[in-house]
Short mmCIF file of C-alpha atoms in Angstrom, two decimals:
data_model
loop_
_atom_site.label_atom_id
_atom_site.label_comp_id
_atom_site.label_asym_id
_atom_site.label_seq_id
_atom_site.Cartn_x
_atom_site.Cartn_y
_atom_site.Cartn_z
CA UNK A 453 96.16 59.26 98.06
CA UNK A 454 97.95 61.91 95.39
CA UNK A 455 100.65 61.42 94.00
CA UNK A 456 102.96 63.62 93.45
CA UNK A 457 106.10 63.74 90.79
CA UNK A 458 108.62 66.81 90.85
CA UNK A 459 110.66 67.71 87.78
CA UNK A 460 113.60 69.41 88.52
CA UNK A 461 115.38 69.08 91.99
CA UNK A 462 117.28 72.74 92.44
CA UNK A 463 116.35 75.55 94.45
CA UNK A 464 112.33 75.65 93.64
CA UNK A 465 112.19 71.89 93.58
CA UNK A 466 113.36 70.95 96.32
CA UNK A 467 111.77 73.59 97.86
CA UNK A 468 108.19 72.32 96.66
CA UNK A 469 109.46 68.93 98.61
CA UNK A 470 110.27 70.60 101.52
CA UNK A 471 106.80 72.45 101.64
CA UNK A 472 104.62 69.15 100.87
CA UNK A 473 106.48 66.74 103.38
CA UNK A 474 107.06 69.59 106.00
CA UNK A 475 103.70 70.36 106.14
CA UNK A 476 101.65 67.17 104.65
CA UNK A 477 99.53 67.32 107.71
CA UNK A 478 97.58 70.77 106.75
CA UNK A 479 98.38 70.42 102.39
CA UNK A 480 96.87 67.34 102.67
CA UNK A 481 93.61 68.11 104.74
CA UNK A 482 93.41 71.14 102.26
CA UNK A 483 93.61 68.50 99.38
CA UNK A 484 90.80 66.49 100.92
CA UNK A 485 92.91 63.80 100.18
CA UNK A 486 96.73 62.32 101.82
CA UNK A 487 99.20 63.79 99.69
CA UNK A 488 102.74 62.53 99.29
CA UNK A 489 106.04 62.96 96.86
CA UNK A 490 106.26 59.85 95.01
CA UNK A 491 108.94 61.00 92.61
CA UNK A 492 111.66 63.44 92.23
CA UNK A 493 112.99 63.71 88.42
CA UNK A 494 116.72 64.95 88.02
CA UNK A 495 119.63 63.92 85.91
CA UNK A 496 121.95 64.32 89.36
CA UNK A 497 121.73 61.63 92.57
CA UNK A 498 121.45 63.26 95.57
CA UNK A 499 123.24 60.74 98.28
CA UNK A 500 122.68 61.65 101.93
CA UNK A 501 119.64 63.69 100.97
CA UNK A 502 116.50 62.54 102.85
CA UNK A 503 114.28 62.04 99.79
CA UNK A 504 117.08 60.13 97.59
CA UNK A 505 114.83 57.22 97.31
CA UNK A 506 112.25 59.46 95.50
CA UNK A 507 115.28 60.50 93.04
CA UNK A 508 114.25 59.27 89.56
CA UNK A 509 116.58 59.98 85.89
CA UNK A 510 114.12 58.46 83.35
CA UNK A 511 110.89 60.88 83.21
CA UNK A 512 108.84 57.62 81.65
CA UNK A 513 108.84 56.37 84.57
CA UNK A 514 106.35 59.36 85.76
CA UNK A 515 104.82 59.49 82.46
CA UNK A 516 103.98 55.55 82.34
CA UNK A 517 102.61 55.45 86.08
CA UNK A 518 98.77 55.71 86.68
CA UNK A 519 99.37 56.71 90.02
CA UNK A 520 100.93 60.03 89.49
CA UNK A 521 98.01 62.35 88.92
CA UNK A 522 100.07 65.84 89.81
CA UNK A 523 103.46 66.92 88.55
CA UNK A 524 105.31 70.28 89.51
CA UNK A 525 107.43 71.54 86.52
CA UNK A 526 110.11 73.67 88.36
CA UNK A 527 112.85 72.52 86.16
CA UNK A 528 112.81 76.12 83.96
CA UNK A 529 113.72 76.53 80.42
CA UNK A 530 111.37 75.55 77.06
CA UNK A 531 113.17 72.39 76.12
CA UNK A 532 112.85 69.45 78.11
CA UNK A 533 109.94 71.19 80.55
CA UNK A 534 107.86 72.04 77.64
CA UNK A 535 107.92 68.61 76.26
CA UNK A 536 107.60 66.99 79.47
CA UNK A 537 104.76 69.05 80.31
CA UNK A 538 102.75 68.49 77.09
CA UNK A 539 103.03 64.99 77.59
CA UNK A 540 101.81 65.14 81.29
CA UNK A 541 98.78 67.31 80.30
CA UNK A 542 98.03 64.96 76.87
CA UNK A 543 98.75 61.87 79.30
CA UNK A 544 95.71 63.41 81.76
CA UNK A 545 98.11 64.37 84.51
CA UNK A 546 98.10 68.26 85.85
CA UNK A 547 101.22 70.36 85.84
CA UNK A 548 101.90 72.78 88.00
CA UNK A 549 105.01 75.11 87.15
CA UNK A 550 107.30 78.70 87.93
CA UNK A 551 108.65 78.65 84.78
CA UNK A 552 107.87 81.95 83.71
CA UNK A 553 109.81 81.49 80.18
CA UNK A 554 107.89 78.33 79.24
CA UNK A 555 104.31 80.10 80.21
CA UNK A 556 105.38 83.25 78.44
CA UNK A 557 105.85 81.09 75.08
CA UNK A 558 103.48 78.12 75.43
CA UNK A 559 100.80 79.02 77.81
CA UNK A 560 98.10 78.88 75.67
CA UNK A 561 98.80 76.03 73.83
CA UNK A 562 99.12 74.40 77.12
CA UNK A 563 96.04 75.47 78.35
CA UNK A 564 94.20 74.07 75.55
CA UNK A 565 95.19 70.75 75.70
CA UNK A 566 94.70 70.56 79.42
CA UNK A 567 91.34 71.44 79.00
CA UNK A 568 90.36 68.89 76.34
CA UNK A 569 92.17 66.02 78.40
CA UNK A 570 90.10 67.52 81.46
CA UNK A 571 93.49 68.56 83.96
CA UNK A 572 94.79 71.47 85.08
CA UNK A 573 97.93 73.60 84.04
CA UNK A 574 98.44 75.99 86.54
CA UNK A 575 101.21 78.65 87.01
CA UNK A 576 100.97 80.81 89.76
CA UNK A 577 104.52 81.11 90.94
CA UNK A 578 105.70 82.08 87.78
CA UNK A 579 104.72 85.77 88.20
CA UNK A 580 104.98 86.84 91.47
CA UNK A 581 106.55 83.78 93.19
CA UNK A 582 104.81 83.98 96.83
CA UNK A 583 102.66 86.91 95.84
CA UNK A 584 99.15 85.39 95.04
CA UNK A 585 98.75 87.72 91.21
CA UNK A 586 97.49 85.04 88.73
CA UNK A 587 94.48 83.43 90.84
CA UNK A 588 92.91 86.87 91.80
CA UNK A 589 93.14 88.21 88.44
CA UNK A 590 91.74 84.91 87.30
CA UNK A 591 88.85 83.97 90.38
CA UNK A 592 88.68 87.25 92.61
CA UNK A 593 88.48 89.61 90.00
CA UNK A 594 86.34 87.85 87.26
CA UNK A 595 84.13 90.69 87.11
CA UNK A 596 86.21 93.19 86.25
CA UNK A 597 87.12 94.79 83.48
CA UNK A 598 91.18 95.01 83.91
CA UNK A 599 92.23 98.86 82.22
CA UNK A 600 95.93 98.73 83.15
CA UNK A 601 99.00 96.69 85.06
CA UNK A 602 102.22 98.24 86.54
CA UNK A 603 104.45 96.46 88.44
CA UNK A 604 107.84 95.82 90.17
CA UNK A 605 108.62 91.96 88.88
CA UNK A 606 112.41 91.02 89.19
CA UNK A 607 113.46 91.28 92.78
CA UNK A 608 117.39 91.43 90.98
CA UNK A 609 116.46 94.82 89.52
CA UNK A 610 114.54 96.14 92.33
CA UNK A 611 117.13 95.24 94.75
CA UNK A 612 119.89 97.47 92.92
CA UNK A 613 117.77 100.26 92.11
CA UNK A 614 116.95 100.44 95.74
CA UNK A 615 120.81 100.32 96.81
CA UNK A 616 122.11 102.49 94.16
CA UNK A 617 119.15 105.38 95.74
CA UNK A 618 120.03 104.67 99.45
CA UNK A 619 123.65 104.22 99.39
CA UNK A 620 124.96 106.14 96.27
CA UNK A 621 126.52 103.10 94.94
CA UNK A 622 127.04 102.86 90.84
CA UNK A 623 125.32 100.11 89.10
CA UNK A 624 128.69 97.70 88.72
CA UNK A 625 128.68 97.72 92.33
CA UNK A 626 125.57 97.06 93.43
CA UNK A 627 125.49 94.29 91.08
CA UNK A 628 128.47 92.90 92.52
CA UNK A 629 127.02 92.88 96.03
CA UNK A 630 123.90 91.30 94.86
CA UNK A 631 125.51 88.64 93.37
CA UNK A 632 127.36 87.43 96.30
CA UNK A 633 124.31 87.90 98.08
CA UNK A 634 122.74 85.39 95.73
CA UNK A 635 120.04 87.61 94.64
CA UNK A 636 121.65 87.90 91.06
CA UNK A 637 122.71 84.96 88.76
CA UNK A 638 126.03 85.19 87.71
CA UNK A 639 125.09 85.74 84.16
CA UNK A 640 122.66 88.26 85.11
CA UNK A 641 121.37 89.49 81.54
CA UNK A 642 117.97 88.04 81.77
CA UNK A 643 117.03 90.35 84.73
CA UNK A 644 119.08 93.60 84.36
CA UNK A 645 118.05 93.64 80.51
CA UNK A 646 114.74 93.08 81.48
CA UNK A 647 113.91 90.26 79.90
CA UNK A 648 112.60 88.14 83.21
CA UNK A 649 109.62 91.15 83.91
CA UNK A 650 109.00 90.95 80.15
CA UNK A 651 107.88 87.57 80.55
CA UNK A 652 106.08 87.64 83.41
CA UNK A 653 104.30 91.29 82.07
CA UNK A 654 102.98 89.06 78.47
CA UNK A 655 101.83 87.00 81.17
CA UNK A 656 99.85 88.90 83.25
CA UNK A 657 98.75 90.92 79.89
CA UNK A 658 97.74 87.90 77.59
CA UNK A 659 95.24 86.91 81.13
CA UNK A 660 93.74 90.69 81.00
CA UNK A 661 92.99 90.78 77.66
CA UNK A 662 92.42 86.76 76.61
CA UNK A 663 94.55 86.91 73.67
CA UNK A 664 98.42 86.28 73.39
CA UNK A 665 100.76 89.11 74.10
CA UNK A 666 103.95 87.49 72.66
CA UNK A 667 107.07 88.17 75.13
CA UNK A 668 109.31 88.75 72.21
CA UNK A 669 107.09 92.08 70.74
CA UNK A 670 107.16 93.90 73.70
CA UNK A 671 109.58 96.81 73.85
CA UNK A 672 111.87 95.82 76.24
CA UNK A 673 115.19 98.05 78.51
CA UNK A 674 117.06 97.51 81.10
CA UNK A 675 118.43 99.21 84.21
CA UNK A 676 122.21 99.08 83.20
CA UNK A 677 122.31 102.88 81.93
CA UNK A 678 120.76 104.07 85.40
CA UNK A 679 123.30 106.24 87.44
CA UNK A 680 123.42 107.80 90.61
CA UNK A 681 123.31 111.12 89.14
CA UNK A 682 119.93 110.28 87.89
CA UNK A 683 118.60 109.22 91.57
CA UNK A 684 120.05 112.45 92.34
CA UNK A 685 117.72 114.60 90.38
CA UNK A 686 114.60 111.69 90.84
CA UNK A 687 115.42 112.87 94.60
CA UNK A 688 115.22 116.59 93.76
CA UNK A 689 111.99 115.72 92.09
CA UNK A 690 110.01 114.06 94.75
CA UNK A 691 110.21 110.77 92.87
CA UNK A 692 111.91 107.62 92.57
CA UNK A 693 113.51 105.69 89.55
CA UNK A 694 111.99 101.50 89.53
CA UNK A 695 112.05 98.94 86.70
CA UNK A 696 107.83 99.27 85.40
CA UNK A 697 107.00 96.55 83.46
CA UNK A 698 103.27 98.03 82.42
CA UNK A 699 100.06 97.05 80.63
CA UNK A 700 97.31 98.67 79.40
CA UNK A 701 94.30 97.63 77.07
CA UNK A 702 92.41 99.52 75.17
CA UNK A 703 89.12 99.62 73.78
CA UNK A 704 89.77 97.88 70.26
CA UNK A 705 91.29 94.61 71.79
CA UNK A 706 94.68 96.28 71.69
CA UNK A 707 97.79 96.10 74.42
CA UNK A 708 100.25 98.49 74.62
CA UNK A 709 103.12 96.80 76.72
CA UNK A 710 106.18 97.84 77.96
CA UNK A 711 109.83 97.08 80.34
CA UNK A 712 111.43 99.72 81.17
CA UNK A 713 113.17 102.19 84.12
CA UNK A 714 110.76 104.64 85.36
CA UNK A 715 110.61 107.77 87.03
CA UNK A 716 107.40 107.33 89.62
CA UNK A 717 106.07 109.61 92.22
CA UNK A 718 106.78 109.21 95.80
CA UNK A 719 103.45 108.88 96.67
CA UNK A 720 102.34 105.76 94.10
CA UNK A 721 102.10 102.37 95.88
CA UNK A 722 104.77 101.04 94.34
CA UNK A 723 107.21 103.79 94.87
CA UNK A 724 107.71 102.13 98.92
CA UNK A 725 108.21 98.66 97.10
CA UNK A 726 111.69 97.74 97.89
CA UNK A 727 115.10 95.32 97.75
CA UNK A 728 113.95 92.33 96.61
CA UNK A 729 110.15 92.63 97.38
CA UNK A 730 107.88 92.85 93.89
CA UNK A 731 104.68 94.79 93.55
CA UNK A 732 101.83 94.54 91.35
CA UNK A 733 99.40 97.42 90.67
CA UNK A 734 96.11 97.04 89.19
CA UNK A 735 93.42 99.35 87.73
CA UNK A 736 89.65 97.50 87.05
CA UNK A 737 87.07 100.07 85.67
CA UNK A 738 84.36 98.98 88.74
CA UNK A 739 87.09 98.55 91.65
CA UNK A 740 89.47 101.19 90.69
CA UNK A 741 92.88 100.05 92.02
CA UNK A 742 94.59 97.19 94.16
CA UNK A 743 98.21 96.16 94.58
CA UNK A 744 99.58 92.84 95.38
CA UNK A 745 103.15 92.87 97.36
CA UNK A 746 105.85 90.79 98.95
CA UNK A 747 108.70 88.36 98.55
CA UNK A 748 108.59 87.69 94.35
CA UNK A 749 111.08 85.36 94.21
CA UNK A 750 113.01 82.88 96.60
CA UNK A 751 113.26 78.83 97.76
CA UNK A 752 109.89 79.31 99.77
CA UNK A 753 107.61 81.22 98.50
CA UNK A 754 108.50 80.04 95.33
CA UNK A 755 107.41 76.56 96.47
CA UNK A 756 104.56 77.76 98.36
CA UNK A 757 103.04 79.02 95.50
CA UNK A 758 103.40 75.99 93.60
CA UNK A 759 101.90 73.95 96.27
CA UNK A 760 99.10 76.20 96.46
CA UNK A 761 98.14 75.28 92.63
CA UNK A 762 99.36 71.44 93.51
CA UNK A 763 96.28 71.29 95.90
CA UNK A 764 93.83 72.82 93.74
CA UNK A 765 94.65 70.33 91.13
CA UNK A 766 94.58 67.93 94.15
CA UNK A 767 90.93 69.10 94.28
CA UNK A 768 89.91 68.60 90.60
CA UNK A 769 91.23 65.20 89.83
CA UNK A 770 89.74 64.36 86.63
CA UNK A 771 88.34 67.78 85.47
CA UNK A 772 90.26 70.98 84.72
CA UNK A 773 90.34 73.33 87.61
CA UNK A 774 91.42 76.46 84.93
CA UNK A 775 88.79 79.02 84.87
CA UNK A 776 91.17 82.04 82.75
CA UNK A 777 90.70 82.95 79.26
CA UNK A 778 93.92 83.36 77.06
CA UNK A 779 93.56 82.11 73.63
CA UNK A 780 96.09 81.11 71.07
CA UNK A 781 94.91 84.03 69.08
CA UNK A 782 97.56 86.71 68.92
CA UNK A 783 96.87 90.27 70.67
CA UNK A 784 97.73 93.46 68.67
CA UNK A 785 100.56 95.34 70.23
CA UNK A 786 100.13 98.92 69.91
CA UNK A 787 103.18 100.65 68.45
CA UNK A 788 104.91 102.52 71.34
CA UNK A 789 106.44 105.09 68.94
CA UNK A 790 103.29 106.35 68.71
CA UNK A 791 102.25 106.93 72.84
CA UNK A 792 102.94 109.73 74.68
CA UNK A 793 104.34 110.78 77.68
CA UNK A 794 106.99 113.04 79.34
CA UNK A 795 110.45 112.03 79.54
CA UNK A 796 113.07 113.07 82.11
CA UNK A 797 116.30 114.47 80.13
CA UNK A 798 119.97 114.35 81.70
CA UNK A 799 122.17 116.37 79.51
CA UNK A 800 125.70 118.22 79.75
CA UNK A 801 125.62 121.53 81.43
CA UNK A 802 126.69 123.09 78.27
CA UNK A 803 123.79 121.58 76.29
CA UNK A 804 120.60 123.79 77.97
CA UNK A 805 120.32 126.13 74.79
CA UNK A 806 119.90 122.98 73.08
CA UNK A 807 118.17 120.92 74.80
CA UNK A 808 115.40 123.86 75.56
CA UNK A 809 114.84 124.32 71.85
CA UNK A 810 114.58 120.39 71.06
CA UNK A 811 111.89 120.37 73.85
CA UNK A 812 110.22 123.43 73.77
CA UNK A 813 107.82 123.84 77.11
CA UNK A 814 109.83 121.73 79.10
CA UNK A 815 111.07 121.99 82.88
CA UNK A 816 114.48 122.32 84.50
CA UNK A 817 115.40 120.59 87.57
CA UNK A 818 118.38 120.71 89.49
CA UNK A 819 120.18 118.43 91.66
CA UNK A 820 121.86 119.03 94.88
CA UNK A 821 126.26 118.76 93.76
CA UNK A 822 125.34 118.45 90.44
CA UNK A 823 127.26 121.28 87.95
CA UNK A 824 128.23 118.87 85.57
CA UNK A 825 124.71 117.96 83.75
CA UNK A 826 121.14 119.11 84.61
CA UNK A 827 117.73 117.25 84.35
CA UNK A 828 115.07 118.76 82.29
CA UNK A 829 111.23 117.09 82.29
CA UNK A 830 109.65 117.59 78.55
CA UNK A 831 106.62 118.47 77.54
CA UNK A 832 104.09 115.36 76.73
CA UNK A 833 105.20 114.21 73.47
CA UNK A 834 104.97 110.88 71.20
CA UNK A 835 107.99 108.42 71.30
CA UNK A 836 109.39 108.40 67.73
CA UNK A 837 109.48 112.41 68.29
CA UNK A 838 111.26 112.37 70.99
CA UNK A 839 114.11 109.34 70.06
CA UNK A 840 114.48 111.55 67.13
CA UNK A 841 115.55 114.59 68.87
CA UNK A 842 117.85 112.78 71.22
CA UNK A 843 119.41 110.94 68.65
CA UNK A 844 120.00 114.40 66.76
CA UNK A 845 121.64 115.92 69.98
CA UNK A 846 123.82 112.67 70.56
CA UNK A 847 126.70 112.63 73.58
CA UNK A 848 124.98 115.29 74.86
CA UNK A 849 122.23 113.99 75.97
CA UNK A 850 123.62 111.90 78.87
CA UNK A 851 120.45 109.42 80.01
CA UNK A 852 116.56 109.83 79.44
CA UNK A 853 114.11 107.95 81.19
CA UNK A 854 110.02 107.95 80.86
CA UNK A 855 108.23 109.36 83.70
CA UNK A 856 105.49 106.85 84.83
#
């Protein structure tokens, strides 16, 4: 028999209950082994709810019992999970979390100790939710050597991007639909400022390269400046605007990482990738590309995911199932000032004089009902070059976004 204790009963958590009672039958003949909830960990009681009796407030009571050999951490933040979860893992017991912020700060650390007390610490969901990302990169593609990572990771984002192109609607209201919809939090900062795909893209990075790519170095912007007007010229382009969180390694060891709005081509993979759907992109020098896709986020997959690492733990019982590389040794971030790229330029109609001579061997585009501004594409040209010249033409330069 395994054991199972869940930390946190929300959304996820009682999700992951749902998903390993629901269907015991087929997790537990892919365990090898009956599998059942033993405890459910959660300062709240839950009367009327069918698993009440599994409803526990004092986590030594999971710590101090023998029989609880898996534990799902789906209670998020780094306070409490984190030092829950190193005492599982020092205790012997495997963890099994889709807290994205935790693995973005402590994975490695985490992953060391459950190695040397022979468990598992296993993460899956806190990437792509339902989409399977972190055990390809980790089992399926082992043989590869990963070049670059672009993706589509905060269904919140991708949702209003995707609304604000089909229906026209400003930002403000999109948001506001999304959050009675339930797809945004109410303080929504974390994912319109970018800072959930930030997370998840050190994740994804510090597995590519085996190092640490620390969340809090890597140039990070939102989708709050991002107007219809600019989905008007993206249109008039052939192209769409998405939140990229991106990755790419280079030859020294280095990562250059970034989160930020994109202009993309209509005919890229992930251009097709929306609402609340995620996509991940990735280049291997031997297999060239392959892109993961579906629901990122939600109750379900969510779980799913975390029940797909609870039976490979379930598998390993008393030796550590974790076959990635990512060392507490910090990764060198390149300096994005210094790449290059082109960079889409909306700017006051009066401004083209200007804007021509700030960016010499640029392009103009124009936009269907648009007299008011125009777009122009630059040249390729470093970063700090061109924040210097926009900063230098100020107001008039009304938005600027990187072209992908």
């Amino acid at each position: 028999m395994i054991h199972v204790a869940v930390l946190g009963y929300g959304t996820v958590g009682s999700g992951v209950v749902e998903v390993i009672e629901s269907n015991n039958e087929a997790v537990s003949a892919k365990a090898g082994e009956e599998m059942h909830v033993k405890y459910i960990l959660d300062l709240r009681d839950f009367p009327g709810d069918p698993y009440e009796d599994k409803v526990v407030h004092d986590f030594n009571v999971i710590l101090n019992d023998p029989d609880i050999s898996v534990v799902c951490e789906v209670m998020g933040g780094v306070g409490a999970a984190y030092q829950f979860t190193k005492q599982c893992l020092e205790a012997g017991k495997s963890v099994c979390t889709s807290n994205k912020e935790l693995v973005a700060k402590h994975g490695a650390e985490l992953l060391e100790i459950a190695k040397n007390k022979n468990c598992s610490y296993m993460f899956e969901a806190s990437v792509g939710g339902g989409i399977p990302i972190i055990r390809p990169i980790n089992k399926a593609l082992t043989a590869e050597k990963l070049e670059t990572i672009s993706a589509i990771l905060n269904g919140t984002t991708n949702y209003i991007l995707t609304k604000m192109e089909k229906e026209g609607a400003d930002y403000s209201e999109t948001l506001k639909k999304a959050q009675e919809l339930g797809y945004a939090e109410r303080n929504p900062e974390a994912d319109v400022e970018g800072h959930d795909a930030c997370r998840k893209i050190a994740i994804l990075s510090s597995l590519m390269v085996g190092k640490n790519v620390d969340s809090e170095k890597i140039y990070t912007e939102g989708i709050t400046k991002i107007t219809p007007a600019d989905f008007a010229y993206a249109k008039a382009a052939g192209m769409t605007i998405k939140l990229l969180a991106t990755s790419q390694a280079s030859d020294d060891g280095s990562v250059m990482a970034m989160v930020a709005p994109a202009l993309i081509s209509r005919e890229h993979p992930l251009a097709v990738v929306n609402d609340v759907f995620n996509g991940v992109f990735v280049t291997g020098n031997m297999l060239g590309d392959v892109m993961f896709y579906g629901r990122g986020a939600g109750k379900l997959p969510t779980a799913s995911a975390v029940v797909s690492d609870v039976i490979d733990c379930a598998r390993h019982i008393g030796r550590s199932s974790i076959v990635c590389i990512w060392d507490r040794e910090e990764a060198k971030l390149v300096d994005i000032s210094e790449t290059e790229k082109v960079f889409f330029v909306r700017a006051e109609a009066s401004a083209k004089a200007e804007v021509e001579a700030a960016f010499p061997g640029g392009k103009y585009l124009t936009a269907e009902g648009r007299t008011e501004d125009f777009g122009y594409f630059t040249a390729v040209m470093k970063e700090r070059e061109f924040e210097e010249k926009c900063a230098a033409l100020g107001e008039k330069i009304l938005n600027r976004i990187r072209v992908a």
